[in-house]
Amino acid sequence: MLEIKNLHVELEEEGKPILKGVNLTVEAGKVHAIMGPNGSGKSTLSYVLSGRDGYAVTEGGATLDGEELLEMEPEERAAAGLFLAFQYPVEIPGVGNMTFLRTAVNAQRKARGEEELSAGEFLKAVREKAKTLKIDAEMLKRPVNVGFSGGEKKRNEILQMAMLEPRMCILDETDSGLDVDAMKLVAEGVNALRDPSRAFLVITHYQRLLDHIKPDVVHIMADGRIVKTGGPELALEVEKNGYADIVAELA
Amino acid sequence: MTALLTKDARRVDATDARIAALELPKGGFTGPARADALKRLRAMGLPVRRDEYWKFTDPTALNAHEPTAAPALPLIEPLLFANRDRVSLVFTDGVFDSEASDDLALAGVEIHRLAEADRADIHWARDLYGVLEARGQMPVARPFAALNTAAATDGVLIRVTGKAEKPLHIYYNHSGDFSDAIVHHCIRVEPGAELTLLETGPAAARFNKVLEVDVAEGGRFHHVRAQGRDHARRAVTHVFARVGREALFKSFTLTVNGALTRNEAVIEIVGDNAVAHVAGAALGDGKDGKYHHDDTVFVTHDAVACESRQVFKKVLKNGATGVFQGKILVKPAAQKTDGYQISQSLLLDDDSQFLAKPELEIYADDVKCSHGSTTGAIDETALFYLRSRGIPIEDAKTLLILSFLADAIAEIDDADIAADIVARLEGWLARRRG
Ligand SMILES: Nc1ncnc2c1ncn2[C@@H]1O[C@H](COP(=O)(O)OP(=O)(O)O)[C@@H](O)[C@H]1O
Ligand SMILES: [Mg+2]
């Protein structure tokens, strides 16, 4: 589903290389995890895939279902089925959470030539999904992420994902700043979406999220490259020995 | 005594010449007020660019004997508020059009046409016409308001004695390319009475309007105005309000287009526990010619435990200019004042500019006053976040612009009227994408 080939990316302004040849293939129905030390380029990879400004692709590329991803506008990537749960969800004062969700859902449906959801259908779907994530009506009424705690912001990301039903979900450190209960909620939200036609790329610094969202494949990223790939046992190895050993062993 | 502008022979000559070029109505019961206003105008003189209160806005076109041409553009949307239950008064190029207007009967409201009422003696209006304008000349001179009092040819005198059952809507139709309208309204809201006044329409090629509003004890006055459409129009408007004990005054203005708009609001809070809010949302696109929008506000607190808010937002593109000059003056007796002022601009490109002069002057010690002014561009992070959820870039920008304006629109109490204003904003933004 997602194929990243020899992806080289540098910061547009400083010309500083961040990604130095990333190769990664995520198949439909699978959960891949990317782990790696801070600063290794995990968030950069997620931003480049979703189309944020400020990065220059100097070599390589990425496709979603065979389509060149990096040439599309961010909204086109979303309509094509890509979703990024942000490491730092953005606060948007003045835009109500519900308005935001409805605009997004209907924009994507429109882009795909589908019928827009009626107000009633939409409301029913949001209420249902919000309930399982323990997001109350008051939170839905507030401006997007404004005044939300760290955990509320992350749950709100998962609510958006549940409403938008993307096929390729990237989660960037969705576990950071969450207590165990909140992390379970988030993991349940993700697991509820697991489906043979949907794939996940779960970026995390710690192994603990992977106790709840069981990955099929684990990759270790260091200094802008995938340096090691393995099964779930690789995450446990990281948990025990840290990254230093793996990175050192490769050096 | 009015604060004197820099006196010089050229200003005196220009002022005299302008007065000589005006057709001055004698006025019936307004006669003495008009004569006084003329004296005030001669004493202060017409403004020039170097005057403190005109340094951001060039008064030349407002001073000129004749207006510059401003064609009336065809309507592209239904009239604002047309689907609301209201009493509609229509002025065309500043002249009351009784044919186009509704019957002036509204329970709880007495309405007279200034041009006709002048023959009678309407005692409550005699105590108001030119009176609040004259009070508002201290400490800042407002020559165009004095000129208006002296020369106004039409307007309405409104006395509200109960809770008006529906809003009064004044529509200013613009017809002549060179129309030069001078309109003066007076409104007296009697104790405990309530009125919503809606004002819309491009008005004239050049429009000078004064609205004097006296809100007595416990009265409530809501004002929602939309100035728009015609690109070349110029306007100088003044709202003079006196707000009594436990009274409420709320005014919101939406301004789109217009080569030059100067909106002054001069509010004097004279009774304890009163509330006065003024707000504005201005959208300007220099692509259609010049866009210059100036909000000049002066709020005086002269009573205990009153609240005032000034909320002004401007969205500017393609070389548009926005100006905000706002002051809160807290007099020594005005303890427990709660004063707030915010002016913000959203610049959609590098060509546009926002000039702000926020001022606080406080002579009481137990007060809470705050003010702020910001200029910024669209938040790129927020824009990316919205787009990453599939919202197309122009829709995402519209959402962010509306969210920027939300605090100003929140100053409109009536949800239906606010929704109409938002729909207008959306229409304007949709026509000017990219
Ligand atoms: N916009 C930016 N400006 C400057 N440096 C950046 C920017 N984005 C990323 N970097 C740098 O790129 C490297 C990778 O960062 P990031 O992708 O956030 O790593 P990770 O998510 O793995 O912690 C770091 O050295 C970081 O400082
Ligand atoms: Mg990161």
XYZ file of C-alpha atoms and ligand atoms in Angstrom:
713
model
C 0.000 0.000 0.000
C 2.686 2.494 1.062
C 6.032 2.233 -0.644
C 8.929 4.476 0.267
C 11.990 4.151 -1.949
C 15.421 5.575 -1.220
C 13.854 8.751 0.202
C 16.308 11.600 0.754
C 14.971 14.774 2.342
C 16.620 17.955 3.515
C 15.334 21.035 5.305
C 14.504 23.508 2.568
C 15.927 26.594 4.297
C 19.088 25.225 5.824
C 19.746 22.535 3.219
C 20.395 20.184 6.122
C 19.879 16.509 5.169
C 17.493 14.698 7.550
C 16.343 11.582 5.724
C 19.199 9.767 4.038
C 17.669 6.991 1.976
C 14.592 5.546 3.663
C 13.224 2.283 2.210
C 9.978 0.936 3.587
C 7.005 -1.005 2.304
C 3.795 -1.311 4.316
C 1.251 -3.837 3.069
C -2.507 -3.593 3.485
C -3.779 -5.120 6.702
C -0.428 -4.805 8.463
C 0.855 -2.768 11.362
C 4.426 -1.548 11.030
C 6.183 0.208 13.860
C 9.075 2.628 13.552
C 11.182 3.108 16.641
C 14.265 5.172 17.010
C 16.123 7.706 19.109
C 15.000 11.320 19.272
C 16.098 13.308 16.279
C 16.474 10.291 13.991
C 13.921 11.682 11.503
C 10.707 9.852 12.396
C 8.497 12.951 12.523
C 10.187 14.334 9.424
C 9.214 11.178 7.553
C 5.598 11.514 8.678
C 5.476 15.209 7.678
C 7.038 14.595 4.280
C 4.540 11.828 3.592
C 1.606 14.041 4.542
C 2.861 17.054 2.591
C 4.051 19.669 5.039
C 6.010 22.616 3.570
C 9.642 23.238 4.344
C 11.198 19.997 3.164
C 12.979 19.303 -0.114
C 12.993 15.780 -1.521
C 16.395 15.411 -3.143
C 16.185 11.775 -4.150
C 13.785 8.855 -4.155
C 10.046 8.953 -3.593
C 6.940 7.406 -2.118
C 3.759 5.952 -3.539
C 0.355 5.178 -2.074
C -1.351 2.398 -4.005
C 1.081 3.047 -6.816
C 0.319 6.751 -7.025
C 3.108 9.264 -6.587
C 2.369 10.620 -3.122
C 4.892 13.428 -2.981
C 3.425 15.305 -5.907
C -0.001 15.641 -4.333
C -1.296 18.506 -2.193
C -1.834 17.593 1.473
C -5.629 17.574 0.998
C -5.292 15.258 -2.013
C -3.202 12.825 0.026
C -5.882 12.866 2.705
C -8.590 12.192 0.144
C -6.429 9.366 -1.230
C -6.606 7.774 2.213
C -3.531 8.979 4.086
C -3.852 10.160 7.666
C -1.286 11.466 10.118
C -2.017 11.575 13.826
C 0.263 14.456 14.814
C 2.904 14.211 17.494
C 1.840 17.726 18.478
C -1.820 18.264 17.509
C -2.467 21.874 16.535
C -4.749 24.234 18.450
C -7.112 26.234 16.273
C -8.959 28.883 18.281
C -12.256 29.962 16.794
C -12.892 26.776 14.798
C -15.268 24.433 16.598
C -14.231 20.785 16.800
C -17.534 19.656 15.259
C -17.370 22.157 12.384
C -13.823 21.051 11.732
C -14.713 17.355 11.713
C -17.759 17.787 9.517
C -15.882 20.007 7.050
C -13.084 17.451 6.837
C -15.343 14.410 6.451
C -17.449 16.057 3.769
C -14.464 17.532 1.922
C -12.974 14.068 1.608
C -16.255 12.526 0.523
C -16.674 15.260 -2.054
C -13.123 14.767 -3.346
C -13.868 11.067 -3.802
C -17.140 11.773 -5.555
C -19.203 10.458 -2.656
C -22.315 11.978 -1.217
C -21.846 14.332 1.769
C -23.108 13.122 5.131
C -26.296 14.722 6.353
C -26.108 16.633 9.637
C -27.991 13.808 11.355
C -25.805 11.002 10.001
C -22.696 12.912 10.903
C -23.832 13.666 14.437
C -24.754 10.044 15.067
C -21.374 8.817 13.853
C -19.416 11.346 15.917
C -21.366 10.665 19.084
C -20.833 6.945 18.765
C -17.119 7.183 18.100
C -16.523 9.921 20.663
C -18.167 7.768 23.318
C -15.784 4.848 22.861
C -12.861 7.287 23.139
C -14.417 8.907 26.234
C -14.627 12.274 24.503
C -17.582 14.141 25.979
C -20.000 16.514 24.266
C -18.365 19.503 25.883
C -14.999 18.639 24.300
C -16.643 18.325 20.905
C -18.072 21.807 21.215
C -14.795 23.475 22.092
C -12.460 24.950 19.475
C -10.113 22.376 17.952
C -7.654 21.199 20.635
C -7.902 24.498 22.543
C -7.657 23.924 26.267
C -7.327 20.161 25.735
C -4.924 18.224 27.925
C -2.162 16.255 26.208
C -4.201 13.066 26.454
C -7.365 14.752 25.157
C -5.488 16.010 22.133
C -4.258 12.532 21.295
C -7.726 11.025 21.715
C -9.071 13.772 19.476
C -6.573 12.689 16.797
C -7.893 9.140 17.009
C -11.473 10.429 16.797
C -10.578 12.240 13.574
C -8.995 9.066 12.261
C -12.093 7.065 13.161
C -14.353 9.558 11.407
C -12.218 9.902 8.287
C -11.621 6.144 7.929
C -8.286 6.495 6.144
C -6.615 3.420 4.650
C -3.047 4.378 5.523
C -2.739 5.631 9.088
C 0.480 7.103 10.407
C 0.612 7.671 14.161
C 3.460 9.866 15.333
C 4.229 9.295 19.028
C 0.555 8.999 19.823
C 1.559 7.485 23.159
C 3.725 10.372 24.351
C 2.229 12.241 27.279
C -0.420 9.581 27.927
C -1.007 7.752 31.161
C -1.700 4.011 30.999
C -5.495 4.377 30.897
C -5.404 6.968 28.131
C -2.970 4.833 26.197
C -5.326 1.857 26.410
C -8.176 4.006 25.099
C -6.060 5.154 22.186
C -4.889 1.605 21.466
C -8.480 0.321 21.545
C -9.436 3.091 19.121
C -6.677 2.005 16.778
C -7.374 -1.718 17.126
C -11.057 -1.131 16.370
C -9.965 0.235 12.994
C -7.717 -2.710 12.136
C -8.922 -4.145 8.900
C -7.477 -6.204 6.029
C -7.715 -3.180 3.728
C -6.101 -0.727 6.139
C -2.480 -0.338 7.163
C -0.783 1.407 10.092
C 2.619 2.947 10.569
C 3.068 3.463 14.289
C 5.942 5.723 15.242
C 6.969 5.451 18.845
C 9.895 6.064 21.057
C 8.927 3.452 23.623
C 7.907 -0.146 23.404
C 4.914 0.147 25.719
C 2.391 1.256 23.058
C 3.287 -1.877 21.098
C 2.039 -4.021 24.007
C -1.403 -2.724 23.099
C -1.124 -2.270 19.356
C 0.628 -5.447 18.237
C 2.890 -4.742 15.279
C 3.611 -7.183 12.480
C 6.922 -5.564 11.622
C 9.252 -3.333 13.642
C 11.796 -0.986 12.071
C 14.555 0.879 13.806
C 15.361 4.302 12.440
C 18.624 6.071 13.170
C 20.186 9.095 11.562
C 17.658 9.271 8.733
C 17.708 5.607 7.715
C 15.923 2.378 8.583
C 18.855 0.518 10.099
C 17.154 -2.658 11.229
C 13.893 -4.476 10.547
C 12.439 -7.398 12.440
C 9.408 -8.828 14.168
C 7.785 -7.737 17.441
C 10.787 -9.161 19.340
C 12.895 -6.273 18.039
C 10.797 -3.855 20.091
C 11.441 -5.926 23.207
C 15.152 -5.866 22.493
C 15.061 -2.092 22.320
C 13.130 -1.988 25.543
C 15.796 -4.052 27.278
C 18.996 -2.677 25.827
C 18.112 0.746 24.440
C 19.052 2.011 21.011
C 22.738 2.449 21.702
C 23.526 -1.252 21.245
C 21.695 -1.566 17.944
C 23.150 1.595 16.534
C 26.634 0.699 17.764
C 26.421 -2.803 16.395
C 25.783 -1.350 12.942
C 28.480 1.295 13.095
C -13.903 74.515 24.489
C -12.911 72.237 21.695
C -9.303 71.184 21.445
C -7.948 73.336 18.647
C -6.273 71.855 15.650
C -3.235 73.651 14.325
C -4.685 76.911 13.191
C -3.432 78.344 10.003
C -4.726 80.560 7.271
C -4.959 77.799 4.708
C -7.109 75.684 6.922
C -9.391 78.646 7.638
C -9.704 79.403 3.929
C -10.385 75.800 3.030
C -13.006 75.505 5.757
C -14.723 78.744 4.736
C -14.732 77.697 1.093
C -16.215 74.312 1.936
C -18.937 75.893 4.071
C -19.708 78.372 1.306
C -20.104 75.490 -1.147
C -22.618 73.705 1.098
C -26.351 74.224 0.937
C -27.182 74.760 4.557
C -30.734 73.964 5.633
C -32.090 76.587 7.988
C -33.754 73.945 10.081
C -36.779 74.545 12.259
C -36.187 73.419 15.808
C -32.731 72.191 14.793
C -31.792 75.685 13.601
C -29.908 76.770 16.737
C -28.056 73.439 16.916
C -27.045 73.799 13.275
C -25.811 77.355 13.830
C -23.748 76.200 16.826
C -22.286 73.351 14.830
C -21.242 75.750 12.107
C -19.464 77.853 14.713
C -17.691 74.765 16.032
C -16.668 73.800 12.535
C -15.231 77.247 11.813
C -13.377 77.207 15.121
C -11.755 73.799 14.633
C -11.423 73.868 10.859
C -11.475 70.890 8.532
C -8.793 68.299 9.195
C -5.452 68.023 7.449
C -3.085 65.095 7.290
C -0.724 66.455 9.908
C -3.428 66.508 12.563
C -2.798 63.891 15.229
C -6.062 62.049 14.515
C -5.621 62.081 10.741
C -2.026 60.964 10.360
C -3.053 57.481 9.130
C -5.976 58.581 6.965
C -5.880 61.256 4.295
C -8.968 63.510 4.644
C -8.505 65.193 1.241
C -11.353 63.362 -0.523
C -13.672 64.048 2.405
C -12.752 67.729 2.391
C -13.220 68.210 -1.355
C -16.187 70.347 -2.447
C -17.361 67.598 -4.775
C -17.128 63.866 -4.309
C -15.084 61.732 -6.664
C -17.099 59.435 -8.882
C -18.264 56.156 -7.379
C -20.517 54.054 -9.575
C -23.218 52.050 -7.835
C -22.539 48.400 -8.574
C -25.363 46.001 -9.359
C -26.466 43.842 -6.460
C -25.090 40.328 -6.587
C -26.687 38.991 -3.434
C -30.143 39.488 -1.938
C -30.331 42.473 0.402
C -28.887 41.679 3.787
C -31.543 40.979 6.454
C -34.256 41.021 3.748
C -35.657 37.727 5.056
C -35.865 38.949 8.646
C -39.010 40.385 10.150
C -38.244 44.085 10.379
C -39.430 47.597 9.618
C -37.500 48.841 6.638
C -36.594 52.462 5.908
C -34.907 53.252 2.629
C -32.704 56.202 1.775
C -31.463 56.683 -1.776
C -28.349 58.807 -2.039
C -29.152 60.123 1.410
C -32.780 61.061 0.692
C -35.584 59.245 2.485
C -37.698 57.252 0.034
C -41.166 56.831 1.538
C -42.364 54.774 -1.442
C -39.685 52.163 -0.891
C -40.010 52.251 2.893
C -42.408 50.449 5.171
C -45.040 52.319 7.073
C -43.257 54.093 9.923
C -45.464 52.385 12.478
C -43.785 50.176 14.995
C -45.222 49.549 18.439
C -43.066 51.111 21.117
C -41.218 53.303 18.625
C -41.901 56.817 17.384
C -40.246 57.637 14.049
C -40.042 61.048 12.380
C -38.285 62.054 9.228
C -35.760 64.789 10.011
C -36.517 66.736 6.827
C -40.187 67.011 7.836
C -39.914 66.969 11.601
C -37.884 70.147 11.440
C -41.137 72.063 10.958
C -42.553 70.730 14.202
C -40.884 71.018 17.574
C -40.013 67.632 18.897
C -38.753 68.493 22.330
C -36.867 65.243 23.036
C -35.042 65.565 19.704
C -34.169 69.185 20.404
C -32.284 67.935 23.467
C -30.384 65.474 21.321
C -29.772 66.858 17.843
C -26.155 68.050 17.745
C -25.939 67.731 21.530
C -24.057 64.450 21.778
C -21.981 65.453 18.749
C -20.980 68.668 20.534
C -20.078 66.732 23.699
C -17.982 64.380 21.583
C -15.781 67.193 20.291
C -13.844 67.113 23.573
C -10.960 66.322 23.804
C -10.619 65.315 20.154
C -12.017 67.451 17.351
C -14.345 65.707 14.895
C -14.914 68.331 12.207
C -16.927 66.143 9.812
C -19.456 65.475 12.544
C -19.896 69.214 13.166
C -20.232 69.716 9.421
C -22.896 67.018 9.415
C -24.936 68.609 12.188
C -24.845 71.915 10.359
C -25.616 70.568 6.898
C -27.595 67.317 7.266
C -30.528 67.270 4.875
C -32.253 64.109 5.990
C -32.352 61.381 8.580
C -34.705 59.992 11.153
C -35.536 60.886 14.717
C -36.441 57.821 16.700
C -37.838 57.620 20.182
C -38.109 54.204 21.730
C -40.574 54.005 24.563
C -40.973 50.249 24.927
C -39.433 47.053 23.731
C -39.604 47.314 19.935
C -41.196 44.131 18.604
C -38.886 43.959 15.610
C -35.695 45.598 14.411
C -35.626 48.821 12.471
C -33.646 48.425 9.276
C -32.266 51.417 7.421
C -31.148 50.535 3.913
C -28.938 53.063 2.177
C -29.390 52.670 -1.533
C -26.708 54.192 -3.736
C -27.726 55.464 -7.162
C -25.840 58.533 -8.445
C -22.166 58.328 -9.431
C -21.500 61.656 -7.719
C -24.039 61.564 -4.919
C -22.942 63.384 -1.789
C -25.141 62.446 1.143
C -25.238 64.015 4.581
C -27.550 62.147 6.910
C -28.153 62.631 10.615
C -30.166 60.349 12.891
C -31.065 60.764 16.549
C -32.248 57.949 18.746
C -33.532 58.266 22.258
C -34.018 54.993 24.098
C -36.234 55.791 27.051
C -35.725 54.096 30.439
C -36.167 50.335 30.151
C -36.869 50.475 26.398
C -35.067 48.393 23.767
C -34.319 48.669 20.053
C -32.236 46.868 17.460
C -31.119 49.088 14.604
C -29.814 47.523 11.416
C -28.059 49.665 8.822
C -26.904 48.363 5.470
C -26.079 49.524 1.990
C -23.412 51.499 0.143
C -25.292 54.813 0.688
C -23.713 57.231 -1.794
C -20.553 58.110 -3.671
C -19.651 60.098 -0.568
C -21.490 59.595 2.671
C -21.312 61.620 5.843
C -23.464 60.146 8.549
C -23.958 60.953 12.209
C -25.917 58.753 14.567
C -26.608 60.162 18.023
C -27.876 57.585 20.495
C -28.980 58.377 24.005
C -29.668 55.248 26.032
C -31.440 56.129 29.243
C -31.427 54.162 32.477
C -31.936 50.443 31.914
C -32.398 50.930 28.153
C -30.905 48.553 25.627
C -29.668 49.432 22.180
C -28.271 46.982 19.635
C -26.732 48.244 16.431
C -25.602 46.040 13.559
C -24.365 47.670 10.423
C -22.910 46.460 7.151
C -21.185 48.913 4.883
C -20.293 47.512 1.580
C -20.165 46.596 -1.963
C -19.346 49.727 -3.945
C -15.615 49.835 -4.399
C -15.129 53.539 -5.010
C -17.456 54.855 -2.312
C -16.138 57.011 0.495
C -17.680 57.450 3.909
C -17.088 59.235 7.158
C -19.472 58.146 9.873
C -19.817 58.960 13.550
C -21.723 57.225 16.285
C -22.098 59.349 19.402
C -23.562 57.431 22.295
C -24.438 58.367 25.832
C -25.059 55.369 28.024
C -27.027 55.739 31.255
C -27.284 53.727 34.419
C -27.584 49.964 33.904
C -28.061 50.586 30.206
C -26.605 48.524 27.387
C -25.139 49.790 24.144
C -23.792 47.383 21.555
C -22.611 48.253 18.092
C -21.117 45.982 15.438
C -19.980 47.027 11.976
C -19.030 44.887 9.002
C -17.194 46.778 6.289
C -16.305 45.252 2.950
C -14.935 47.223 0.019
C -14.949 51.015 -0.209
C -12.071 53.273 -1.217
C -12.235 55.096 2.104
C -14.201 54.451 5.251
C -13.655 56.293 8.496
C -15.927 55.076 11.260
C -15.749 56.998 14.503
C -17.455 55.813 17.654
C -17.568 58.191 20.580
C -19.100 56.656 23.644
C -19.678 58.313 26.962
C -20.695 56.084 29.826
C -22.456 58.297 32.340
C -24.478 55.939 34.550
C -23.296 53.260 36.975
C -23.259 49.573 35.986
C -23.658 50.325 32.288
C -22.233 48.248 29.456
C -20.931 49.532 26.111
C -19.409 47.371 23.408
C -18.202 48.422 19.954
C -16.917 45.928 17.460
C -15.951 45.799 13.846
C -14.930 43.357 11.161
C -13.384 44.916 8.073
C -12.413 43.032 4.928
C -10.461 44.775 2.246
C -9.127 43.729 -1.118
C -6.978 46.334 -2.865
C -7.419 44.485 -6.147
C -10.574 46.479 -6.811
C -8.855 49.802 -6.304
C -7.940 51.466 -3.101
C -9.224 50.067 0.192
C -8.638 52.144 3.270
C -10.560 51.439 6.434
C -10.212 53.430 9.635
C -11.864 52.717 12.983
C -11.437 55.564 15.418
C -12.965 54.891 18.806
C -13.115 56.874 22.011
C -14.768 55.403 25.097
C -15.111 57.569 28.189
C -15.922 56.023 31.543
C -17.501 58.552 33.868
C -19.487 56.282 36.189
C -18.858 53.447 38.604
C -18.614 49.738 37.750
C -19.148 49.985 34.019
C -17.863 47.642 31.354
C -16.602 48.594 27.921
C -15.224 46.439 25.120
C -13.679 47.365 21.793
C -13.112 44.424 19.456
C -11.822 45.279 15.992
C -10.592 42.811 13.388
C -9.327 43.458 9.893
C -8.550 41.087 7.033
C -6.469 42.791 4.387
C -5.057 41.816 1.011
C -3.633 43.280 -2.183
C -2.413 46.557 -0.743
C -5.385 47.261 1.522
C -4.841 49.498 4.535
C -6.445 49.171 7.946
C -6.287 51.738 10.718
C -7.323 51.490 14.339
C -7.190 54.396 16.769
C -8.857 53.454 19.984
C -8.899 55.015 23.384
C -10.279 54.230 26.780
C -10.476 57.249 29.068
C -11.290 56.494 32.693
C -12.271 59.593 34.615
C -11.435 59.946 38.335
C -14.956 58.984 39.461
C -15.098 55.846 37.327
C -13.977 53.323 39.925
C -14.407 49.600 39.243
C -14.204 50.186 35.507
C -13.702 47.090 33.408
C -12.258 48.260 30.094
C -11.028 46.067 27.264
C -9.704 46.835 23.845
C -8.310 44.560 21.157
C -7.395 45.403 17.581
C -6.023 42.762 15.271
C -5.245 42.413 11.640
C -4.757 39.395 9.459
C -2.610 40.306 6.478
C -3.108 37.881 3.618
C -0.041 39.169 1.762
C 2.974 41.427 2.207
C 1.453 44.437 0.409
C -1.193 45.216 2.963
C -0.727 47.198 6.134
C -2.292 47.760 9.518
C -1.659 50.905 11.520
C -2.776 50.925 15.122
C -2.766 53.464 17.906
C -4.222 51.969 21.074
C -4.457 54.321 24.047
C -5.399 54.101 27.686
C -5.773 57.112 29.959
C -6.754 56.263 33.489
C -7.453 58.631 36.385
C -9.187 56.220 38.761
C -7.188 53.754 40.861
C -9.528 50.772 41.226
C -9.927 49.762 37.591
C -9.245 46.812 35.345
C -8.223 47.866 31.858
C -6.399 45.956 29.180
C -5.580 46.515 25.569
C -3.717 44.718 22.849
C -2.970 44.984 19.174
C -1.554 42.356 16.834
C -0.714 41.954 13.180
C -0.189 38.534 11.672
C -0.460 36.261 8.694
C -2.411 33.020 8.280
C -1.032 30.447 10.720
C 0.794 27.988 8.427
C 0.782 25.205 11.008
C -2.970 25.432 11.451
C -3.411 25.608 7.681
C -1.405 22.428 7.196
C -3.304 20.678 9.961
C -6.643 21.458 8.282
C -5.359 20.441 4.839
C -3.936 17.200 6.233
C -7.532 16.322 7.157
C -8.588 16.768 3.556
C -9.890 20.339 3.693
C -8.884 22.113 0.445
C -6.517 25.037 0.955
C -9.011 27.784 0.120
C -11.686 26.295 2.382
C -9.082 25.942 5.110
C -8.107 29.605 4.726
C -11.760 30.627 4.903
C -12.173 28.661 8.130
C -9.122 30.367 9.616
C -10.264 33.822 8.507
C -13.710 33.265 9.998
C -12.122 32.021 13.181
C -9.999 35.170 13.278
C -13.153 37.275 12.999
C -15.154 35.196 15.468
C -14.568 37.393 18.531
C -15.892 40.450 16.701
C -18.937 38.593 15.381
C -19.593 37.231 18.868
C -20.430 40.822 19.811
C -23.716 40.478 17.889
C -26.275 39.215 20.398
C -28.952 38.046 17.955
C -27.953 34.641 16.544
C -29.983 35.036 13.313
C -28.471 38.407 12.552
C -24.996 37.074 13.322
C -25.655 34.154 10.946
C -26.646 36.592 8.186
C -23.416 38.514 8.734
C -21.345 35.316 8.621
C -23.076 34.295 5.378
C -22.101 37.681 3.901
C -18.519 37.161 4.988
C -18.454 33.706 3.442
C -19.828 35.082 0.188
C -17.209 37.796 0.090
C -14.391 35.373 0.867
C -15.663 32.885 -1.735
C -15.562 35.564 -4.421
C -12.001 36.497 -3.542
C -10.157 33.242 -3.270
C -6.516 32.805 -4.074
N 11.785 22.502 10.858
C 12.981 22.106 11.352
N 13.936 23.021 11.597
C 15.136 22.625 12.080
N 15.463 21.378 12.330
C 14.574 20.422 12.112
C 13.271 20.737 11.616
N 12.587 19.598 11.483
C 13.416 18.613 11.886
N 14.605 19.107 12.259
C 15.765 18.321 12.705
O 15.719 17.109 11.986
C 16.099 16.038 12.816
C 15.014 14.988 12.856
O 13.918 15.485 13.592
P 12.573 14.695 13.782
O 12.116 14.227 12.457
O 11.654 15.537 14.562
O 13.047 13.468 14.631
P 12.269 12.454 15.557
O 10.811 12.593 15.249
O 12.806 11.128 15.147
O 12.595 12.785 16.957
C 16.448 16.632 14.162
O 17.838 16.847 14.194
C 15.704 17.934 14.163
O 16.357 18.863 14.956
Mg 9.163 13.093 16.518
